[in-house]
Short mmCIF file of C-alpha atoms in Angstrom, two decimals:
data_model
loop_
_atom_site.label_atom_id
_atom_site.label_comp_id
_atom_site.label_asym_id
_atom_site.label_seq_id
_atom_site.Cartn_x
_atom_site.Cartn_y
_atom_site.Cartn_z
CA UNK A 27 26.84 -50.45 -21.60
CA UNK A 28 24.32 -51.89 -19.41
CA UNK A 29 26.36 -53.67 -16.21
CA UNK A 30 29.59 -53.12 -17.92
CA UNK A 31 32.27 -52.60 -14.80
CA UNK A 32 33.96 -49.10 -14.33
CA UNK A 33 37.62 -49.17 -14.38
CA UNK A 34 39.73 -47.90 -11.89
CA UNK A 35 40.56 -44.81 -14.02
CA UNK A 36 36.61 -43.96 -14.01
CA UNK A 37 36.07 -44.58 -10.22
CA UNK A 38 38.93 -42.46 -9.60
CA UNK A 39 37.33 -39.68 -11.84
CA UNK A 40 33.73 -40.32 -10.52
CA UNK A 41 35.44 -39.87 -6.63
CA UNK A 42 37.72 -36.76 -7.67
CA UNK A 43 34.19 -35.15 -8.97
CA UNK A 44 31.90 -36.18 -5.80
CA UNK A 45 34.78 -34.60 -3.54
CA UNK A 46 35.22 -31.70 -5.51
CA UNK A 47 31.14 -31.06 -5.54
CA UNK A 48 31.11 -31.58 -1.38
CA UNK A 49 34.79 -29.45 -0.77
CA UNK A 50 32.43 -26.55 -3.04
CA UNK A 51 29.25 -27.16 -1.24
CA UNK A 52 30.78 -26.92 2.48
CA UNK A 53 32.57 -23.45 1.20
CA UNK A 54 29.27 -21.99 0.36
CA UNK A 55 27.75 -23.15 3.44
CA UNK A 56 30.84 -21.60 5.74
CA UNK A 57 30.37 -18.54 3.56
CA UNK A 58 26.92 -18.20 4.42
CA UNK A 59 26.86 -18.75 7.78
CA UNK A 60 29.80 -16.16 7.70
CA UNK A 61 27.51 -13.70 6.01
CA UNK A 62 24.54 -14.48 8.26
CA UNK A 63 26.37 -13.23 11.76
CA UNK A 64 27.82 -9.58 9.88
CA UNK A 65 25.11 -8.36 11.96
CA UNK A 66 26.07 -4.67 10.54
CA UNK A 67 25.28 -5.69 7.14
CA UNK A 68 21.76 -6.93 7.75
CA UNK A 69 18.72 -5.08 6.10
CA UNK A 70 16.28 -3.04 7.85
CA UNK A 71 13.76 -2.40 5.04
CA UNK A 72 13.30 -4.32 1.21
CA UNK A 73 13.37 -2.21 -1.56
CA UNK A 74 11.64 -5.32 -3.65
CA UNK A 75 8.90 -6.07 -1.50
CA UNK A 76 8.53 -2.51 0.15
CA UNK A 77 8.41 -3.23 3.33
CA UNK A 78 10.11 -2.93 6.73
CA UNK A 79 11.63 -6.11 7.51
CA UNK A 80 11.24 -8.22 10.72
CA UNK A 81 13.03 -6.71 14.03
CA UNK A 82 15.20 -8.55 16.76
CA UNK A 83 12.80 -9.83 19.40
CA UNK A 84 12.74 -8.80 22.83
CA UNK A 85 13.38 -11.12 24.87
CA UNK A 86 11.31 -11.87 27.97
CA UNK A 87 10.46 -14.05 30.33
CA UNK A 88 6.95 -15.85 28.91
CA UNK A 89 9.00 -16.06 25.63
CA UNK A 90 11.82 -17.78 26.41
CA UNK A 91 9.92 -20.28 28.50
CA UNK A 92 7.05 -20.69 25.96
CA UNK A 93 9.48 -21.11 22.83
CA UNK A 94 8.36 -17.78 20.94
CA UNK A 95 11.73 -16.46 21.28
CA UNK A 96 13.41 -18.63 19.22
CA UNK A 97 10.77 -18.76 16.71
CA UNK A 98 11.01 -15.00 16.38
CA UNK A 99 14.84 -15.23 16.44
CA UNK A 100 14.39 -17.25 13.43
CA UNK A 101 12.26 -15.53 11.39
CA UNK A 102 14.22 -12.67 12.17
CA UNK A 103 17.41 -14.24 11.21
CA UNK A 104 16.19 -15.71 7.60
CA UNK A 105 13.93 -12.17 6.78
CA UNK A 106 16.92 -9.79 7.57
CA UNK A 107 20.21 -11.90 5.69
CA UNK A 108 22.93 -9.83 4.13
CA UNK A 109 22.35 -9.12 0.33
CA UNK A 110 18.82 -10.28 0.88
CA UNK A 111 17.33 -8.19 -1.67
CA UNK A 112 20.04 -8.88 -4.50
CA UNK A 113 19.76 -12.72 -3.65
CA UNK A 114 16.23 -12.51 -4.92
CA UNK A 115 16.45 -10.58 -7.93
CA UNK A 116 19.20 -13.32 -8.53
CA UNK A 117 16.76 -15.86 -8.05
CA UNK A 118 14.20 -13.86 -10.43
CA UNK A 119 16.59 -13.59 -13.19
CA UNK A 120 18.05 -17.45 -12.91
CA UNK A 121 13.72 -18.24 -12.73
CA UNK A 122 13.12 -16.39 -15.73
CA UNK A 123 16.13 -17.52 -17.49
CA UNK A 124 14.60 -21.38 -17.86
CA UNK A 125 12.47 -20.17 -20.96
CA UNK A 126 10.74 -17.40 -22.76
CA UNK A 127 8.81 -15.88 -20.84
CA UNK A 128 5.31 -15.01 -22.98
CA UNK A 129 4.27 -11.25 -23.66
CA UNK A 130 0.77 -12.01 -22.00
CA UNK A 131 0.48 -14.29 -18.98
CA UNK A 132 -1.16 -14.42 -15.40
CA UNK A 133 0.43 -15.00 -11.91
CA UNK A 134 -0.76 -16.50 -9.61
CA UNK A 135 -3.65 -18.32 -8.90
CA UNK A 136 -7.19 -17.19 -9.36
CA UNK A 137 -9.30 -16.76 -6.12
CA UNK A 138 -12.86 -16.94 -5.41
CA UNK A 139 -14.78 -13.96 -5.04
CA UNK A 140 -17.76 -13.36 -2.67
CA UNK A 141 -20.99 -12.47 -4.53
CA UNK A 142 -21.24 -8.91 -4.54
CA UNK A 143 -25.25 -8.41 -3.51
CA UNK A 144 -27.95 -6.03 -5.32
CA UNK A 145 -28.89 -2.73 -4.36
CA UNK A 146 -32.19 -3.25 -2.62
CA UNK A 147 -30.29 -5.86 -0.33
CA UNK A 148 -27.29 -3.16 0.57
CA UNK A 149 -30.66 -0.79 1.28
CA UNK A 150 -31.91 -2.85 3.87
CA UNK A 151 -28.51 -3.84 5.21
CA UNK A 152 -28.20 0.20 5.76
CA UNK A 153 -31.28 0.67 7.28
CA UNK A 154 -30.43 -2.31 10.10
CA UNK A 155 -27.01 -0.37 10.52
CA UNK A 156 -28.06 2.84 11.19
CA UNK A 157 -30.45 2.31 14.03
CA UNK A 158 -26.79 0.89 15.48
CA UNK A 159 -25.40 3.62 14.50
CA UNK A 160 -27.77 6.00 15.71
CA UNK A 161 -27.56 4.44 19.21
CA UNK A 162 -23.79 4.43 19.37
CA UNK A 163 -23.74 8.12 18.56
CA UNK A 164 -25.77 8.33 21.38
CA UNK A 165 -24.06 6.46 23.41
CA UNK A 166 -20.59 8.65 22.88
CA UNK A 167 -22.30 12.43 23.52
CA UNK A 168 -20.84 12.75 27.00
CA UNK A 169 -17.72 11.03 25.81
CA UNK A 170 -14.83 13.57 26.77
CA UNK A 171 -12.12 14.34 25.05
CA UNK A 172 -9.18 11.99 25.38
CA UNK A 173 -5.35 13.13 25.27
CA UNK A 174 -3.89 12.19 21.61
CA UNK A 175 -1.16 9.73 22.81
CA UNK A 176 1.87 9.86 21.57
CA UNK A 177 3.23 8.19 18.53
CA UNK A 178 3.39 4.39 18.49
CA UNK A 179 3.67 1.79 15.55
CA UNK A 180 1.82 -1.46 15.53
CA UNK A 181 3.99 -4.61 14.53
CA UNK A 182 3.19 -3.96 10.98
CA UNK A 183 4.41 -7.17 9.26
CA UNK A 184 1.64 -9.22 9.03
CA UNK A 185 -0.59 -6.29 7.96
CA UNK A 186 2.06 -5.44 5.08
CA UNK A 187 2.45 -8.66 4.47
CA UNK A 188 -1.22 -8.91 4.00
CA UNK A 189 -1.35 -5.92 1.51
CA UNK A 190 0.82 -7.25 -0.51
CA UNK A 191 -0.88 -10.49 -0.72
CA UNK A 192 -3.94 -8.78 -1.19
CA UNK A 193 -1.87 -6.19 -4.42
CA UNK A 194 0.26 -8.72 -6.45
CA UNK A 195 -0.96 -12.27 -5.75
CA UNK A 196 -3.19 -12.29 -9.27
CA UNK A 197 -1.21 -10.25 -12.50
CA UNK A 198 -2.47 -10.20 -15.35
CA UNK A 199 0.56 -9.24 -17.42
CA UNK A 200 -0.06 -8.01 -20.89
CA UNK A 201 2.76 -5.93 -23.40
CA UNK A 202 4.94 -4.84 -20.21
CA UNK A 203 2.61 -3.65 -17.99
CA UNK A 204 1.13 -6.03 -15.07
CA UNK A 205 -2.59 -5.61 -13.88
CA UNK A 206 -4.27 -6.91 -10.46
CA UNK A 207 -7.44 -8.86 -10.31
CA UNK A 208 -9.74 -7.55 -7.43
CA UNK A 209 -12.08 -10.27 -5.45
CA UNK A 210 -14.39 -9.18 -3.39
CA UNK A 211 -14.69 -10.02 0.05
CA UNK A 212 -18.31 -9.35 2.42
CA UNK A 213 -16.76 -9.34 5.87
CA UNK A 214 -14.61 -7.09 4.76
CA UNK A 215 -17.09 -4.41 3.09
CA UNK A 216 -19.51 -4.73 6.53
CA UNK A 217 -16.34 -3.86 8.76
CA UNK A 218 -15.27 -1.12 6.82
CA UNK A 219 -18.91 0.41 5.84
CA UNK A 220 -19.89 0.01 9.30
CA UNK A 221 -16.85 1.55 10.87
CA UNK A 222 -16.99 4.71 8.47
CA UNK A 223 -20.85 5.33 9.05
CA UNK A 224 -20.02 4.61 12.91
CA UNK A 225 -17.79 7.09 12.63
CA UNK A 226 -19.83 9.44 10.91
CA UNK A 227 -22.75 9.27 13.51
CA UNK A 228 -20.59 10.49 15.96
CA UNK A 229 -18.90 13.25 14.69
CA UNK A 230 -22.05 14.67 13.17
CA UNK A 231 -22.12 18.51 13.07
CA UNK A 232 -18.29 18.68 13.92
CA UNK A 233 -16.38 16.84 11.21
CA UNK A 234 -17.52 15.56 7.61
CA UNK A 235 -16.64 12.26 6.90
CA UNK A 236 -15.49 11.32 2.97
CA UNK A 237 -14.71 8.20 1.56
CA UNK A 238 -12.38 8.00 -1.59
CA UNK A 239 -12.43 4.35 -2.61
CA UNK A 240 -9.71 4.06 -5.26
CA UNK A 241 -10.20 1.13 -8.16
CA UNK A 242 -6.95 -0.60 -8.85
CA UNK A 243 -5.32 -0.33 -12.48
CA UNK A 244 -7.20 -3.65 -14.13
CA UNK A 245 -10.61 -1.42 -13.02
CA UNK A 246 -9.98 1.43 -14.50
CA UNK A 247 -7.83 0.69 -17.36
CA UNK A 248 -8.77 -2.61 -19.12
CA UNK A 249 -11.37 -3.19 -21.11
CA UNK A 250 -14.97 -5.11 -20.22
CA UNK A 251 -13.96 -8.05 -22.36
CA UNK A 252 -10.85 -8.59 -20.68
CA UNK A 253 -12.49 -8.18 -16.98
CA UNK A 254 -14.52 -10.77 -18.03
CA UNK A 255 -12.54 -13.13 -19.40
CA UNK A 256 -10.01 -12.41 -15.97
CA UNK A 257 -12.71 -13.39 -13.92
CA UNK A 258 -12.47 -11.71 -10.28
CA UNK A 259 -15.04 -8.77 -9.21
CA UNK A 260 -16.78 -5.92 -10.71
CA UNK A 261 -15.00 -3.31 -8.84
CA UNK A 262 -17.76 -0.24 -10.28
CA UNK A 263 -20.26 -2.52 -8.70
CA UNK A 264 -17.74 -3.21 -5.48
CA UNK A 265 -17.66 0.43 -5.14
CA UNK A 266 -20.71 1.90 -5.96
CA UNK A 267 -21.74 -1.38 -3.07
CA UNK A 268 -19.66 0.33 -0.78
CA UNK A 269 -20.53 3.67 -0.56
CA UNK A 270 -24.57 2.36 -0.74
CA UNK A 271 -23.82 1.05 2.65
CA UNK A 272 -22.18 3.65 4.16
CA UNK A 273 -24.62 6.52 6.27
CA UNK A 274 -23.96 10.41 6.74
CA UNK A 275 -20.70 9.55 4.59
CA UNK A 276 -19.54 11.94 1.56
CA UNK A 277 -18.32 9.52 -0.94
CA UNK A 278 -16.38 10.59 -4.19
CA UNK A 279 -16.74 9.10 -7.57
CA UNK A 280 -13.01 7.47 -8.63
CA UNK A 281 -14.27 4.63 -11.01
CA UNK A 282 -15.97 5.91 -13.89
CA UNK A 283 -14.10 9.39 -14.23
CA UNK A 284 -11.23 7.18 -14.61
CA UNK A 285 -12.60 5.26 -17.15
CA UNK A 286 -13.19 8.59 -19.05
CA UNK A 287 -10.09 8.89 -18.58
CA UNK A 288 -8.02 5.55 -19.47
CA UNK A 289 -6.43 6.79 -22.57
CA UNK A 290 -3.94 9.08 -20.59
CA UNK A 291 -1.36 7.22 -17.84
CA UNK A 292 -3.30 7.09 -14.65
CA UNK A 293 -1.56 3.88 -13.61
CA UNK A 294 2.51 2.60 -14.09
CA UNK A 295 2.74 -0.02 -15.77
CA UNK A 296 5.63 -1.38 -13.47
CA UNK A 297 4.33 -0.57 -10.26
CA UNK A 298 0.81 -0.76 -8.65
CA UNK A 299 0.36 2.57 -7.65
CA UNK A 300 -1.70 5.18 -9.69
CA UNK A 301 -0.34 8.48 -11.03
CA UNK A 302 -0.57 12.16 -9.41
CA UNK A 303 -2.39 12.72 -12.70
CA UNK A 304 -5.02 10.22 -11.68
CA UNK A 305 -5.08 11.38 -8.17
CA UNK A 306 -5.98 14.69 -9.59
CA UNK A 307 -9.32 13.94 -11.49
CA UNK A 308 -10.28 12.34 -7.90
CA UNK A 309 -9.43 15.51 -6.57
CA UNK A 310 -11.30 17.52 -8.48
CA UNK A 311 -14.33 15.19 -7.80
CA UNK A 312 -13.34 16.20 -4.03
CA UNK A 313 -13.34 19.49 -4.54
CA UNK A 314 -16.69 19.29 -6.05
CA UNK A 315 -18.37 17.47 -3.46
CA UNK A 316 -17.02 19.98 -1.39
CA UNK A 317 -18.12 23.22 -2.95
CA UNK A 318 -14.77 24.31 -3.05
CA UNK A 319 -12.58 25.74 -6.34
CA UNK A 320 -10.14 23.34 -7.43
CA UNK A 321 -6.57 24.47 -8.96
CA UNK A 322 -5.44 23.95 -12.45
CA UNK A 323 -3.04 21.20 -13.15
CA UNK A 324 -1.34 23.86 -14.87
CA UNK A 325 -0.48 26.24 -12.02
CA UNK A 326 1.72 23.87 -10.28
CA UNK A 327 5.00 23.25 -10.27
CA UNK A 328 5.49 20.02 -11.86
CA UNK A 329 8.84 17.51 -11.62
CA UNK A 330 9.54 14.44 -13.09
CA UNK A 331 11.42 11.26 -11.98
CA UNK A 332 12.56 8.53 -14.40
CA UNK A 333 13.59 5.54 -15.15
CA UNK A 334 10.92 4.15 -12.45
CA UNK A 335 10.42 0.15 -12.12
CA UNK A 336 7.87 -0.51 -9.35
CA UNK A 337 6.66 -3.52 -7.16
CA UNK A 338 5.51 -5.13 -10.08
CA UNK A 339 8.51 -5.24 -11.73
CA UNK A 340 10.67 -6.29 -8.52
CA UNK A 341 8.25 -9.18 -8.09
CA UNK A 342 8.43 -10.31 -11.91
CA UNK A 343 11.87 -9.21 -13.46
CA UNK A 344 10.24 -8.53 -16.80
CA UNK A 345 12.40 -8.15 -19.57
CA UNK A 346 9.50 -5.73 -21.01
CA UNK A 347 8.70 -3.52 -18.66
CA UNK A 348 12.53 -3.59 -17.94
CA UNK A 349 12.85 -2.45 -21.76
CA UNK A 350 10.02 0.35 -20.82
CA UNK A 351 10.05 1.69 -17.59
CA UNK A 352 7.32 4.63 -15.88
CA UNK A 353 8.29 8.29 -14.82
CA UNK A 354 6.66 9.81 -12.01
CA UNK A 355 5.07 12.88 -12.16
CA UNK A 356 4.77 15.37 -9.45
CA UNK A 357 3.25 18.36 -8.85
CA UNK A 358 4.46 20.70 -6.11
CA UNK A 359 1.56 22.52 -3.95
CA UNK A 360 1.78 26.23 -3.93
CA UNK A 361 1.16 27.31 -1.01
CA UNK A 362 4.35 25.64 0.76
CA UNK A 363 6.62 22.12 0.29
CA UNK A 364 7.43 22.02 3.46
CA UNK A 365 6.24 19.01 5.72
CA UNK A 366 7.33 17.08 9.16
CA UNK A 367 6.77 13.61 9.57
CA UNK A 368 7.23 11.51 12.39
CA UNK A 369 9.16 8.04 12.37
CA UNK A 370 7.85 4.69 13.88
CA UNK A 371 10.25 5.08 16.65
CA UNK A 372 8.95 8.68 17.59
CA UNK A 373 11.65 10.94 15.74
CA UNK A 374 10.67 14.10 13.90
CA UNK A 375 11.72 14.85 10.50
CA UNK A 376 11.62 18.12 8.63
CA UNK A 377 10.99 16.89 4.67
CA UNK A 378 8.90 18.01 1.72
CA UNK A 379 5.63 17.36 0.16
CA UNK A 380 7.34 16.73 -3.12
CA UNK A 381 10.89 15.34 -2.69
CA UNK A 382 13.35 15.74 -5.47
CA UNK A 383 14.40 12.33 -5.61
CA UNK A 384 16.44 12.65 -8.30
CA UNK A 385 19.68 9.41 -8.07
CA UNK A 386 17.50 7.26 -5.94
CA UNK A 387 16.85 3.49 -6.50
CA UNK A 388 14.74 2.81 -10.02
CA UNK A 389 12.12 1.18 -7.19
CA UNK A 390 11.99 4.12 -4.99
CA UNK A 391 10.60 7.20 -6.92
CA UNK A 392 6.99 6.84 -6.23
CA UNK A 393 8.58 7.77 -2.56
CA UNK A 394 8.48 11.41 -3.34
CA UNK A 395 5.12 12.15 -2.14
CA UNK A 396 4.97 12.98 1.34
CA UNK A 397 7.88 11.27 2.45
CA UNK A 398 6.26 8.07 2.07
CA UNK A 399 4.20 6.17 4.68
CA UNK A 400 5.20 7.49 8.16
CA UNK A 401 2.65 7.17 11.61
CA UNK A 402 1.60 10.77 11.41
CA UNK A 403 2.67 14.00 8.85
CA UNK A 404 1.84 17.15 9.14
CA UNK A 405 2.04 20.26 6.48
CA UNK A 406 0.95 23.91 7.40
CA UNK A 407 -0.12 26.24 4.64
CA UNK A 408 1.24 29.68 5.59
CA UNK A 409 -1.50 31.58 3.34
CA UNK A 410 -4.31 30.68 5.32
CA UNK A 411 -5.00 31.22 8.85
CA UNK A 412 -9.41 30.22 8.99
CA UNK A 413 -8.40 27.18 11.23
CA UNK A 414 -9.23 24.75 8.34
CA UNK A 415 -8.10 21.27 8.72
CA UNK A 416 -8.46 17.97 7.80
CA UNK A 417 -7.47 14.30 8.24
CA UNK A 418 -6.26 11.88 5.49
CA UNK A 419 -6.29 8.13 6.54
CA UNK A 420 -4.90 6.03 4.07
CA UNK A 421 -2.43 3.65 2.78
CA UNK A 422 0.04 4.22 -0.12
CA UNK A 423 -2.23 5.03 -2.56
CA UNK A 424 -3.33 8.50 -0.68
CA UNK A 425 0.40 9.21 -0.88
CA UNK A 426 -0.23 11.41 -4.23
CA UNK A 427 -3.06 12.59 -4.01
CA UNK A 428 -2.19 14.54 -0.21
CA UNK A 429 -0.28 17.51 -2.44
CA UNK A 430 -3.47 18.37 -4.14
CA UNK A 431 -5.21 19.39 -1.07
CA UNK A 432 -2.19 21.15 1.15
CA UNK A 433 -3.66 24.73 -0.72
CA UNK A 434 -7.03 24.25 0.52
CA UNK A 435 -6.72 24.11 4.41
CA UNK A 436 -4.72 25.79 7.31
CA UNK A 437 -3.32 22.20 8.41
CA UNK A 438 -3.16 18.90 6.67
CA UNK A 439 -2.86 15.79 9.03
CA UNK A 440 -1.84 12.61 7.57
CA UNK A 441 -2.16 9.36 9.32
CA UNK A 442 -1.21 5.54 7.79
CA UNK A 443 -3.17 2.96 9.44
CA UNK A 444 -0.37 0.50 9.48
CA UNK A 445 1.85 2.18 11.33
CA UNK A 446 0.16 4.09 14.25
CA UNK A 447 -2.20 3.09 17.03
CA UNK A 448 -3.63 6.69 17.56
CA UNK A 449 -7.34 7.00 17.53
CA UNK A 450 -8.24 9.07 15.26
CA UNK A 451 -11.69 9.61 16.25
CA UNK A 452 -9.93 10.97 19.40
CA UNK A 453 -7.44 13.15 17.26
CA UNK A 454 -10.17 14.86 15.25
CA UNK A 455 -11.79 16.02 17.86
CA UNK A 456 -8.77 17.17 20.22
CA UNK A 457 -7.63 19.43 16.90
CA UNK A 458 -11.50 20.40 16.06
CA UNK A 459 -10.81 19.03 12.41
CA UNK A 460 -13.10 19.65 9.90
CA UNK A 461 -12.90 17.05 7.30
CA UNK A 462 -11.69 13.65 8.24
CA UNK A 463 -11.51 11.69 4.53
CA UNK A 464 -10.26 8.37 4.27
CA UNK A 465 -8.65 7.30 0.67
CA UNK A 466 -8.10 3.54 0.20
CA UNK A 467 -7.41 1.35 -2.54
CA UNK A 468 -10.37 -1.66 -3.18
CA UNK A 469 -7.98 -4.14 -3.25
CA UNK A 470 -6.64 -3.41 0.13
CA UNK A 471 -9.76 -3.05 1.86
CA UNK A 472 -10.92 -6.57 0.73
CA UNK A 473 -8.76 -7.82 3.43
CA UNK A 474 -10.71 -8.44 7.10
CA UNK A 475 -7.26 -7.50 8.43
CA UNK A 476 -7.14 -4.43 6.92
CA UNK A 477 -10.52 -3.67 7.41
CA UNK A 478 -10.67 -4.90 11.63
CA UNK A 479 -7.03 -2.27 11.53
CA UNK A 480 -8.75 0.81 10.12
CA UNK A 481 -12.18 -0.10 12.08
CA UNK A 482 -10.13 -0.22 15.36
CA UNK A 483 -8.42 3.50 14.94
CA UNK A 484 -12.82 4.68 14.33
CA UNK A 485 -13.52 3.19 17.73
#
């Protein structure tokens, strides 16, 4: 009752209990800091949020005196604990274990999109950037040829960080599959246009320039009703916008052949990646454009990887798309498999196009094209010998659809614009390549991070 006095039995209980709670808290707290100096047991890379985590600092001089040091000891510290990755599935599961979690929900937050404008104001928008563009071409013709410099990475974790910001940070989830919302962003579409058609200008009768501009899964796979109701931006109209304002640039039509497509799996449901069998219809858009033959999906080689669960489901722990998980399909080029790759750090690395990653992690599949995202790759077709080459700039998304064009040239380059600081309008023209073709995902290129990174490497 109300102010009715504990007896001493009580107070003894009540004391016993409070001890008992610190005596358990101050274990878990010697524990942890135990676990947070086995230095050999500390994460390099997270399998959930597919990335490479933070590195020990360097110490110098300005840092220690300025403070940034210790800032970046810390963040390095709390990014890089012991059983990181299994601590936050824990958390996931313990989150989702409050409730039921509903069938069809969204995540996150819904953001505002620029306007996306009309055709007749991207026309004059082109014609102001291509007397720039003109100029700078100009400008570059007694340019000489720079040494390609060696391999080096960026610091890639705010740009990753970024991307996936930019990938999961609106779901639409709906019967085990998650979808993200795109939103449009205008600084970001000027920096990239300008920086392709830039780009183009100058390597005019040497190198043709194509951009594949890749819708994400909501795009291409849900329904106008449901776009609408979603909110976010017309991504047809984003990418049809693009490629309006982009000058002596081959673009390739991704949006609507999907769309033809969407009764077949061109997307996981558990990951935010598209399929190779997507890529492929792309690919034959490419080859098309190009005037060139493409092959059959039948006469490859084809290998599948299962039980896949993607970023998507590492993010959310859904109990659905747990109960369902993708396969990955892969088709092997035939002209070779073979492939080196080079490492952040420098090292090379003898690997294959297609990777039979048969007993890796459920999260990890999709990492069977190309080895992944590495500075610079390189595969060599031993059937042809014309000097035919070409130059894929991408992110993640290219990763699939690289295999599809290994039987069409001499040498296929592949470069990820997080992880290198080569120029690649330098590169091109040291190796005389003739089609430099940059895939991205509309999503990612919304960011003005992304967009300033891939602008900088066109300079």
């Amino acid at each position: 009752m109300k102010g009715q006095r504990l007896t001493n039995k009580q107070k003894k209980t009540i004391f016993t209990f409070r001890k008992f709670s610190v005596n358990i808290f101050a274990v878990l707290m010697a524990l942890g800091a135990v676990a947070g100096l086995m230095f050999f047991l500390r994460p390099v890379t997270s399998e959930v949020e597919k990335r490479a985590l933070t590195e020990f600092p360097k110490p110098s001089v300005s840092t220690l005196l300025n403070g940034q040091f210790f800032s970046d000891l810390s963040l390095w510290y709390s990014d890089t604990y012991p059983m990181r990755d299994a601590l936050i599935a824990g958390a996931q599961k313990l989150e989702g274990a409050r409730g039921i979690t509903p069938s069809t929900m969204m995540v996150g937050s819904r953001q505002k999109s620029d306007e996306i404008p009309s055709a007749e104001e991207a026309e004059t928008e082109t014609q102001e950037q291509t007397a720039a563009q003109e100029q700078t071409a100009a400008d570059t013709v007694d340019k000489q040829e720079q040494t390609v410099e060696e391999i080096s990475a960026p610091d890639s974790r705010a740009m990753e960080a970024e991307i996936q910001k930019q990938i999961q940070q609106n779901l639409y989830v709906k019967d085990g599959a998650a979808y993200s919302l795109y939103y449009y962003d205008q600084s970001a579409a000027d920096i990239y246009t300008t920086a392709l058609s830039k780009a183009a200008a100058e390597l005019k009768g040497q190198t043709e320039v194509y951009s594949i501009l890749v819708p994400n899964n909501s795009g291409a796979m849900l329904t106008e009703e449901e776009l609408t109701a979603l909110g976010g931006a017309d991504q047809k109209q984003a990418i049809d916008y693009y490629y309006s304002l982009t000058d002596n640039v081959k673009t390739i039509d991704t949006i609507d052949t999907l769309r033809e497509h969407n009764n077949e799996y061109l997307y996981f449901r558990t990951d935010h990646h598209w399929t190779q069998l997507a890529a492929y219809y792309v690919y034959q858009n490419f080859c098309e454009q190009k005037g060139i033959q493409p092959n059959q999906l039948s006469d490859f080689k084809k290998m599948t990887f299962s039980p896949f669960l993607g970023s998507f489901y590492q993010e959310l722990q859904n109990k659905d798309m747990a109960a369902n998980p993708d396969s990955v399909d892969a088709y092997v080029p035939m002209a070779t498999n073979d492939l080196t790759f080079w490492e952040k750090d420098g090292s090379k690395v003898n690997w294959n196009v297609i990777r039979d990653v048969t007993g890796w992690n459920q999260n990890s599949l999709y990492s069977c094209f190309i080895g992944g995202d590495k500075p610079l790759a390189v595969i060599k077709n031993p059937n042809i010998s014309d000097g035919s080459s070409c130059v894929v700039v991408k992110e993640s998304y290219g990763n699939c659809f690289v295999p599809f064009l290994v039987d069409h040239y001499q040498t296929v380059y592949v470069i990820d614009f997080r992880y290198t600081q080569n120029n690649v309008m330098d590169f091109v023209k040291k190796y005389h390549v003739q089609d430099l073709i940059l895939i991205n995902n509309i999503s990612i290129i919304a960011s003005e991070d992304v967009s300033k990174t891939i602008a900088g490497l066109l300079e």
